[in-house]
mmCIF file of C-alpha atoms in Angstrom:
data_model
loop_
_atom_site.group_PDB
_atom_site.id
_atom_site.type_symbol
_atom_site.label_atom_id
_atom_site.label_comp_id
_atom_site.label_asym_id
_atom_site.label_seq_id
_atom_site.Cartn_x
_atom_site.Cartn_y
_atom_site.Cartn_z
ATOM 1 C CA MET K 16 0.864 -25.646 10.270
ATOM 2 C CA THR K 17 -0.939 -27.784 12.966
ATOM 3 C CA LYS K 18 -4.341 -26.701 12.281
ATOM 4 C CA LYS K 19 -6.561 -26.428 8.978
ATOM 5 C CA LEU K 20 -8.493 -23.235 8.445
ATOM 6 C CA PRO K 21 -11.766 -23.743 6.915
ATOM 7 C CA LEU K 22 -12.314 -20.200 5.826
ATOM 8 C CA LYS K 23 -12.579 -18.425 2.759
ATOM 9 C CA VAL K 24 -9.598 -15.976 2.398
ATOM 10 C CA ALA K 25 -9.226 -12.961 0.091
ATOM 11 C CA VAL K 26 -5.708 -11.801 -0.171
ATOM 12 C CA THR K 27 -4.344 -8.337 -0.809
ATOM 13 C CA HIS K 28 -0.799 -8.667 -2.092
ATOM 14 C CA PRO K 29 1.875 -6.145 -1.022
ATOM 15 C CA CYS K 30 3.095 -4.360 -3.988
ATOM 16 C CA GLN K 31 6.629 -3.603 -2.418
ATOM 17 C CA ALA K 32 7.454 -7.030 -2.349
ATOM 18 C CA PHE K 33 7.390 -7.590 -5.893
ATOM 19 C CA ARG K 34 7.485 -4.135 -7.830
ATOM 20 C CA PRO K 35 9.450 -2.848 -9.458
ATOM 21 C CA HIS K 36 10.034 -6.195 -10.680
ATOM 22 C CA GLU K 37 13.360 -5.378 -11.840
ATOM 23 C CA VAL K 38 14.634 -4.571 -8.565
ATOM 24 C CA THR K 39 13.113 -7.008 -6.446
ATOM 25 C CA GLY K 40 13.407 -9.852 -8.782
ATOM 26 C CA PHE K 41 10.573 -11.666 -6.433
ATOM 27 C CA ASP K 42 7.139 -13.186 -7.831
ATOM 28 C CA ASP K 43 5.139 -11.951 -10.708
ATOM 29 C CA PRO K 44 4.698 -8.446 -10.746
ATOM 30 C CA LEU K 45 0.974 -8.832 -12.448
ATOM 31 C CA GLU K 46 -0.153 -11.344 -11.375
ATOM 32 C CA PRO K 47 1.689 -12.528 -7.854
ATOM 33 C CA GLN K 48 1.229 -15.933 -6.035
ATOM 34 C CA ALA K 49 3.478 -15.943 -3.627
ATOM 35 C CA MET K 50 0.726 -15.094 -0.826
ATOM 36 C CA ARG K 51 -1.789 -17.395 -2.197
ATOM 37 C CA ARG K 52 0.588 -20.017 -1.926
ATOM 38 C CA ILE K 53 1.172 -18.927 1.775
ATOM 39 C CA VAL K 54 -2.351 -18.779 2.777
ATOM 40 C CA ALA K 55 -3.803 -21.889 0.860
ATOM 41 C CA LEU K 56 -0.717 -23.555 3.445
ATOM 42 C CA THR K 57 -3.390 -23.012 5.931
ATOM 43 C CA GLY K 58 -5.910 -24.834 4.417
ATOM 44 C CA ALA K 59 -7.955 -22.165 3.813
ATOM 45 C CA GLU K 60 -9.655 -21.588 0.387
ATOM 46 C CA VAL K 61 -8.316 -18.658 -1.722
ATOM 47 C CA VAL K 62 -10.831 -16.525 -3.037
ATOM 48 C CA ASP K 63 -10.838 -14.437 -6.317
ATOM 49 C CA TYR K 64 -12.385 -10.930 -6.133
ATOM 50 C CA VAL K 65 -12.652 -8.361 -8.761
ATOM 51 C CA ALA K 66 -9.935 -5.580 -6.663
ATOM 52 C CA GLU K 67 -7.804 -8.627 -5.568
ATOM 53 C CA HIS K 68 -4.862 -6.625 -7.576
ATOM 54 C CA ASP K 69 -5.881 -2.888 -7.093
ATOM 55 C CA CYS K 70 -3.722 -1.004 -5.144
ATOM 56 C CA CYS K 71 -5.149 -0.831 -1.051
ATOM 57 C CA GLY K 72 -4.620 3.150 -1.632
ATOM 58 C CA SER K 73 -2.965 3.824 1.732
ATOM 59 C CA THR K 74 -0.593 6.191 0.350
ATOM 60 C CA LEU K 75 -3.212 8.107 -1.507
ATOM 61 C CA TYR K 76 -4.423 8.897 2.312
ATOM 62 C CA LEU K 77 -1.432 11.200 2.499
ATOM 63 C CA SER K 78 -2.548 13.438 -0.555
ATOM 64 C CA ASP K 79 -5.986 12.965 -0.358
ATOM 65 C CA GLN K 80 -8.130 11.063 2.650
ATOM 66 C CA GLU K 81 -11.218 10.429 0.760
ATOM 67 C CA LEU K 82 -9.693 9.248 -1.873
ATOM 68 C CA GLY K 83 -7.333 6.708 -0.072
ATOM 69 C CA LEU K 84 -10.289 5.285 2.146
ATOM 70 C CA GLU K 85 -12.772 5.126 -1.152
ATOM 71 C CA ALA K 86 -9.543 2.244 -2.386
ATOM 72 C CA GLY K 87 -9.843 0.746 0.807
ATOM 73 C CA ARG K 88 -13.758 0.729 0.642
ATOM 74 C CA ARG K 89 -13.822 -0.714 -2.632
ATOM 75 C CA LYS K 90 -11.401 -3.596 -2.079
ATOM 76 C CA LEU K 91 -13.477 -4.251 1.239
ATOM 77 C CA ALA K 92 -16.776 -3.892 -0.660
ATOM 78 C CA SER K 93 -15.095 -6.433 -3.463
ATOM 79 C CA ALA K 94 -13.980 -9.073 -1.085
ATOM 80 C CA ALA K 95 -17.169 -9.166 1.058
ATOM 81 C CA GLY K 96 -17.961 -13.037 -0.424
ATOM 82 C CA ALA K 97 -14.438 -13.652 1.816
ATOM 83 C CA ASP K 98 -14.396 -14.937 5.328
ATOM 84 C CA LEU K 99 -11.163 -13.042 5.607
ATOM 85 C CA LEU K 100 -9.434 -10.328 3.930
ATOM 86 C CA VAL K 101 -5.634 -10.883 4.429
ATOM 87 C CA ASP K 102 -2.956 -8.422 4.000
ATOM 88 C CA ALA K 103 0.962 -8.609 4.443
ATOM 89 C CA CYS K 104 2.526 -4.865 4.629
ATOM 90 C CA GLY K 105 1.695 -2.355 7.587
ATOM 91 C CA ASN K 106 0.628 0.250 4.889
ATOM 92 C CA CYS K 107 -2.296 -1.918 3.781
ATOM 93 C CA GLN K 108 -2.899 -2.654 7.708
ATOM 94 C CA LEU K 109 -2.914 0.774 8.502
ATOM 95 C CA LEU K 110 -5.887 1.548 6.069
ATOM 96 C CA LEU K 111 -7.808 -1.654 5.803
ATOM 97 C CA GLU K 112 -7.759 -2.317 9.308
ATOM 98 C CA ARG K 113 -7.148 0.610 11.342
ATOM 99 C CA PHE K 114 -8.929 3.264 9.370
ATOM 100 C CA ARG K 115 -11.717 1.123 8.634
ATOM 101 C CA GLY K 116 -14.135 3.156 10.883
ATOM 102 C CA LEU K 117 -13.545 5.879 9.055
ATOM 103 C CA MET K 118 -14.977 4.336 5.519
ATOM 104 C CA GLU K 119 -18.759 5.141 5.099
ATOM 105 C CA ASP K 120 -21.021 1.894 6.119
ATOM 106 C CA THR K 121 -20.525 -0.607 3.754
ATOM 107 C CA ALA K 122 -16.972 -1.373 4.647
ATOM 108 C CA ARG K 123 -17.717 -0.974 8.105
ATOM 109 C CA GLN K 124 -20.710 -3.123 8.030
ATOM 110 C CA SER K 125 -18.893 -5.369 6.032
ATOM 111 C CA LYS K 126 -18.390 -9.038 8.043
ATOM 112 C CA THR K 127 -15.062 -9.708 6.114
ATOM 113 C CA VAL K 128 -12.788 -9.767 8.858
ATOM 114 C CA VAL K 129 -9.088 -7.938 7.805
ATOM 115 C CA LEU K 130 -6.167 -10.123 9.487
ATOM 116 C CA THR K 131 -2.150 -9.446 8.546
ATOM 117 C CA LEU K 132 -0.597 -12.630 7.030
ATOM 118 C CA PRO K 133 1.457 -13.349 10.438
ATOM 119 C CA GLN K 134 -1.879 -13.550 12.538
ATOM 120 C CA LEU K 135 -3.639 -15.825 9.745
ATOM 121 C CA LEU K 136 -0.380 -18.092 9.790
ATOM 122 C CA GLY K 137 -0.591 -18.095 13.881
ATOM 123 C CA LEU K 138 -3.826 -19.360 13.562
ATOM 124 C CA ALA K 139 -2.817 -22.182 11.797
ATOM 125 C CA MET K 140 0.121 -22.598 14.370
ATOM 126 C CA GLY K 141 -2.599 -23.558 17.019
ATOM 127 C CA MET K 142 -1.532 -19.699 18.802
ATOM 128 C CA GLU K 143 -4.483 -17.991 20.364
ATOM 129 C CA ALA K 144 -6.514 -15.005 18.880
ATOM 130 C CA ALA K 145 -5.846 -12.945 21.995
ATOM 131 C CA ASP K 146 -1.914 -13.893 21.733
ATOM 132 C CA LEU K 147 -2.110 -12.671 17.703
ATOM 133 C CA GLY K 148 -3.277 -9.098 18.690
ATOM 134 C CA ILE K 149 -6.488 -10.525 16.740
ATOM 135 C CA SER K 150 -9.558 -8.610 18.348
ATOM 136 C CA ALA K 151 -11.869 -10.098 20.710
ATOM 137 C CA ALA K 152 -14.691 -9.329 18.129
ATOM 138 C CA SER K 153 -12.825 -10.635 15.131
ATOM 139 C CA ALA K 154 -11.939 -13.911 16.613
ATOM 140 C CA ARG K 155 -15.688 -14.485 17.355
ATOM 141 C CA ALA K 156 -16.423 -14.033 13.423
ATOM 142 C CA ILE K 157 -13.765 -16.210 12.563
ATOM 143 C CA ALA K 158 -14.449 -18.759 14.871
ATOM 144 C CA GLU K 159 -18.163 -18.683 13.531
ATOM 145 C CA SER K 160 -17.247 -19.004 10.096
ATOM 146 C CA MET K 161 -15.099 -22.116 10.756
ATOM 147 C CA ALA K 162 -18.029 -23.598 12.642
ATOM 148 C CA VAL X 29 12.059 19.617 -14.553
ATOM 149 C CA SER X 30 14.720 19.399 -17.413
ATOM 150 C CA GLU X 31 12.566 19.673 -20.360
ATOM 151 C CA GLU X 32 15.270 17.523 -22.079
ATOM 152 C CA ARG X 33 15.228 15.348 -19.238
ATOM 153 C CA LEU X 34 11.352 14.770 -19.498
ATOM 154 C CA LYS X 35 11.836 14.619 -23.596
ATOM 155 C CA GLU X 36 13.887 11.567 -23.493
ATOM 156 C CA LEU X 37 11.836 9.868 -20.733
ATOM 157 C CA LEU X 38 8.975 10.016 -22.815
ATOM 158 C CA LYS X 39 10.546 9.281 -25.909
ATOM 159 C CA HIS X 40 9.232 5.543 -26.227
ATOM 160 C CA CYS X 41 5.808 6.697 -24.842
ATOM 161 C CA THR X 42 2.895 5.689 -27.784
ATOM 162 C CA GLN X 43 0.002 7.214 -25.702
ATOM 163 C CA CYS X 44 -1.496 3.938 -25.427
ATOM 164 C CA GLY X 45 -3.365 4.442 -22.364
ATOM 165 C CA LEU X 46 -2.391 1.183 -20.829
ATOM 166 C CA CYS X 47 -1.043 2.651 -17.830
ATOM 167 C CA ARG X 48 -4.274 4.581 -17.002
ATOM 168 C CA GLU X 49 -6.096 1.614 -17.400
ATOM 169 C CA VAL X 50 -4.515 -0.058 -14.530
ATOM 170 C CA CYS X 51 -4.421 3.199 -12.316
ATOM 171 C CA ILE X 52 -5.904 2.804 -9.091
ATOM 172 C CA VAL X 53 -6.372 6.298 -8.972
ATOM 173 C CA GLU X 54 -8.125 6.842 -12.611
ATOM 174 C CA ARG X 55 -10.288 4.093 -11.213
ATOM 175 C CA LEU X 56 -11.301 6.323 -8.367
ATOM 176 C CA GLY X 57 -11.906 9.139 -10.585
ATOM 177 C CA ALA X 58 -9.082 10.900 -9.895
ATOM 178 C CA HIS X 59 -6.438 11.678 -12.261
ATOM 179 C CA SER X 60 -2.559 11.132 -11.762
ATOM 180 C CA ILE X 61 0.463 10.965 -13.788
ATOM 181 C CA THR X 62 -0.872 8.696 -16.376
ATOM 182 C CA SER X 63 -3.406 11.230 -17.316
ATOM 183 C CA PHE X 64 -0.432 13.241 -17.857
ATOM 184 C CA LEU X 65 1.274 10.540 -19.822
ATOM 185 C CA CYS X 66 -2.037 10.446 -22.278
ATOM 186 C CA GLY X 67 -2.096 14.231 -22.910
ATOM 187 C CA GLU X 68 -4.196 15.561 -20.429
ATOM 188 C CA ASP X 69 -3.464 18.870 -18.428
ATOM 189 C CA GLU X 70 -5.782 17.977 -15.244
ATOM 190 C CA TYR X 71 -3.642 16.017 -12.875
ATOM 191 C CA SER X 72 -1.714 15.768 -9.874
ATOM 192 C CA SER X 73 1.346 13.933 -9.863
ATOM 193 C CA TRP X 74 1.193 13.823 -5.854
ATOM 194 C CA LEU X 75 -1.954 11.308 -6.554
ATOM 195 C CA CYS X 76 0.231 8.656 -7.595
ATOM 196 C CA SER X 77 0.026 5.648 -4.720
ATOM 197 C CA SER X 78 3.498 4.561 -6.275
ATOM 198 C CA CYS X 79 2.034 0.899 -6.864
ATOM 199 C CA TRP X 80 4.225 1.134 -9.945
ATOM 200 C CA ARG X 81 1.325 -1.288 -11.587
ATOM 201 C CA CYS X 82 1.370 1.255 -14.538
ATOM 202 C CA GLN X 83 5.132 0.796 -15.284
ATOM 203 C CA GLU X 84 4.904 -3.302 -15.123
ATOM 204 C CA VAL X 85 2.051 -3.014 -17.705
ATOM 205 C CA CYS X 86 3.873 -0.676 -20.532
ATOM 206 C CA PRO X 87 4.361 -2.180 -23.240
ATOM 207 C CA GLN X 88 7.338 0.289 -24.064
ATOM 208 C CA GLY X 89 9.339 0.257 -20.986
ATOM 209 C CA VAL X 90 8.770 3.781 -20.048
ATOM 210 C CA ASP X 91 10.069 4.965 -16.727
ATOM 211 C CA ILE X 92 6.578 6.201 -15.430
ATOM 212 C CA HIS X 93 7.769 6.294 -11.763
ATOM 213 C CA THR X 94 11.034 8.831 -12.548
ATOM 214 C CA ILE X 95 8.724 11.054 -14.863
ATOM 215 C CA MET X 96 6.180 11.026 -11.956
ATOM 216 C CA ILE X 97 8.764 12.476 -9.371
ATOM 217 C CA LEU X 98 10.375 14.736 -11.817
ATOM 218 C CA LYS X 99 6.544 16.289 -11.933
ATOM 219 C CA ARG X 100 6.497 16.425 -8.039
ATOM 220 C CA ARG X 101 9.200 19.210 -8.462
ATOM 221 C CA GLU X 102 7.120 21.380 -10.193
ATOM 222 C CA GLN X 103 3.521 20.552 -8.148
ATOM 223 C CA GLU X 104 2.989 21.606 -4.484
ATOM 224 C CA PRO X 105 3.009 18.700 -1.891
ATOM 225 C CA PRO X 106 -0.083 18.215 -0.363
ATOM 226 C CA ALA X 107 -0.113 18.819 3.850
ATOM 227 C CA GLY X 108 0.307 15.260 4.489
ATOM 228 C CA HIS X 109 3.679 15.133 2.774
ATOM 229 C CA GLU X 110 4.660 18.236 4.598
ATOM 230 C CA THR X 111 3.634 16.951 7.892
ATOM 231 C CA ASN X 112 5.901 13.715 7.227
ATOM 232 C CA LEU X 113 8.460 15.933 5.848
ATOM 233 C CA VAL X 114 9.125 17.625 9.138
ATOM 234 C CA ASN X 115 8.753 14.563 11.152
ATOM 235 C CA ILE X 116 11.558 13.254 8.806
ATOM 236 C CA MET X 117 13.720 16.368 9.996
ATOM 237 C CA ARG X 118 12.793 16.201 13.577
ATOM 238 C CA LEU X 119 13.058 12.135 14.258
ATOM 239 C CA GLY X 120 14.406 10.260 11.196
ATOM 240 C CA TYR X 121 11.108 9.111 10.453
ATOM 241 C CA ALA X 122 7.994 9.870 8.410
ATOM 242 C CA LEU X 123 5.539 8.699 11.282
ATOM 243 C CA PRO X 124 6.088 10.265 14.703
ATOM 244 C CA VAL X 125 8.237 7.182 15.890
ATOM 245 C CA ASP X 126 9.876 8.644 19.327
ATOM 246 C CA GLU X 127 10.288 7.459 22.934
ATOM 247 C CA SER X 128 6.545 6.721 23.358
ATOM 248 C CA VAL X 129 7.390 3.676 21.231
ATOM 249 C CA ASN X 130 9.501 1.946 23.280
ATOM 250 C CA GLU X 131 7.480 2.723 26.259
ATOM 251 C CA SER X 132 4.855 1.034 24.378
ATOM 252 C CA ARG X 133 6.881 -1.979 23.816
ATOM 253 C CA GLY X 134 7.972 -2.217 27.348
ATOM 254 C CA ALA X 135 4.715 -2.223 28.461
ATOM 255 C CA HIS X 136 4.437 -5.843 26.380
ATOM 256 C CA GLY X 137 7.511 -7.056 27.381
ATOM 257 C CA LEU X 138 9.261 -6.471 24.043
ATOM 258 C CA GLU X 139 13.106 -4.772 23.933
ATOM 259 C CA PRO X 140 13.435 -1.102 23.316
ATOM 260 C CA VAL X 141 14.122 -0.820 19.036
ATOM 261 C CA GLN X 142 17.356 1.928 18.643
ATOM 262 C CA LEU X 143 15.496 5.056 17.510
ATOM 263 C CA VAL X 144 17.313 7.533 14.385
ATOM 264 C CA PRO X 145 20.563 8.561 16.042
ATOM 265 C CA HIS X 146 21.001 12.309 15.980
ATOM 266 C CA GLN X 147 24.175 12.253 14.002
ATOM 267 C CA TRP X 148 22.256 10.304 11.351
ATOM 268 C CA LEU X 149 19.581 12.933 11.115
ATOM 269 C CA GLU X 150 22.555 15.554 10.443
ATOM 270 C CA ILE X 151 23.474 13.042 7.671
ATOM 271 C CA LEU X 152 20.227 12.854 6.432
ATOM 272 C CA LEU X 153 19.568 16.326 6.161
ATOM 273 C CA GLN X 154 22.654 17.586 5.066
ATOM 274 C CA GLU X 155 22.045 19.228 1.626
#
């Protein structure tokens, strides 16, 4: 890491990395710490939020779109005190980032930028936001939070 | 569902309700397999998000995920799952991953990925 990121980061844990624990043998299955530790290495402050350990709801989207979006909306609303909500799974990313526009206003208008873990690490390694696939609007919001 | 198999899987369940307590579906006001475990009739096993949190908290070590899969075989799947099944049969992936993926990768200077070869699909689709 070449750059300290003065940001408040909420993390959403990738359930398939540590559950079922008897198969993965990785991290704590109910209070996972690995991702919090990685994010802390960037100099960011990892913040707690009520829905931290809740499922993102992306697999629910397949069975019931409204239910999946409601899960995502609640997670985004719960993490609203953070500058960033960071995910580490393609499915979480799909729901929390790509489907965010389908959620009702509170989630859409929340200022919290959603990034996926490698993008955050890329920023801490001094890479440009555009090279990391971070939109110009998100990059501006991140820069403002760091200012 | 084999009733005997289900009975065996449920043998140690005390209906303490801890699974339902941590279930995201229940928190959202809908009912999934944890409602079935608590003795309710109104639930859909297809609403389970497969996060496995219920199974990790179960003090009795009940294999809730297997129970959920067995129950799915008795309940009609939602349309989204049917679409995925059709995609798997056609392309080998649940999501529509086809040649357009490599065209898109190529446009960003990335190497093409190998799509599922037809002979693998045949193995996948064997009864």
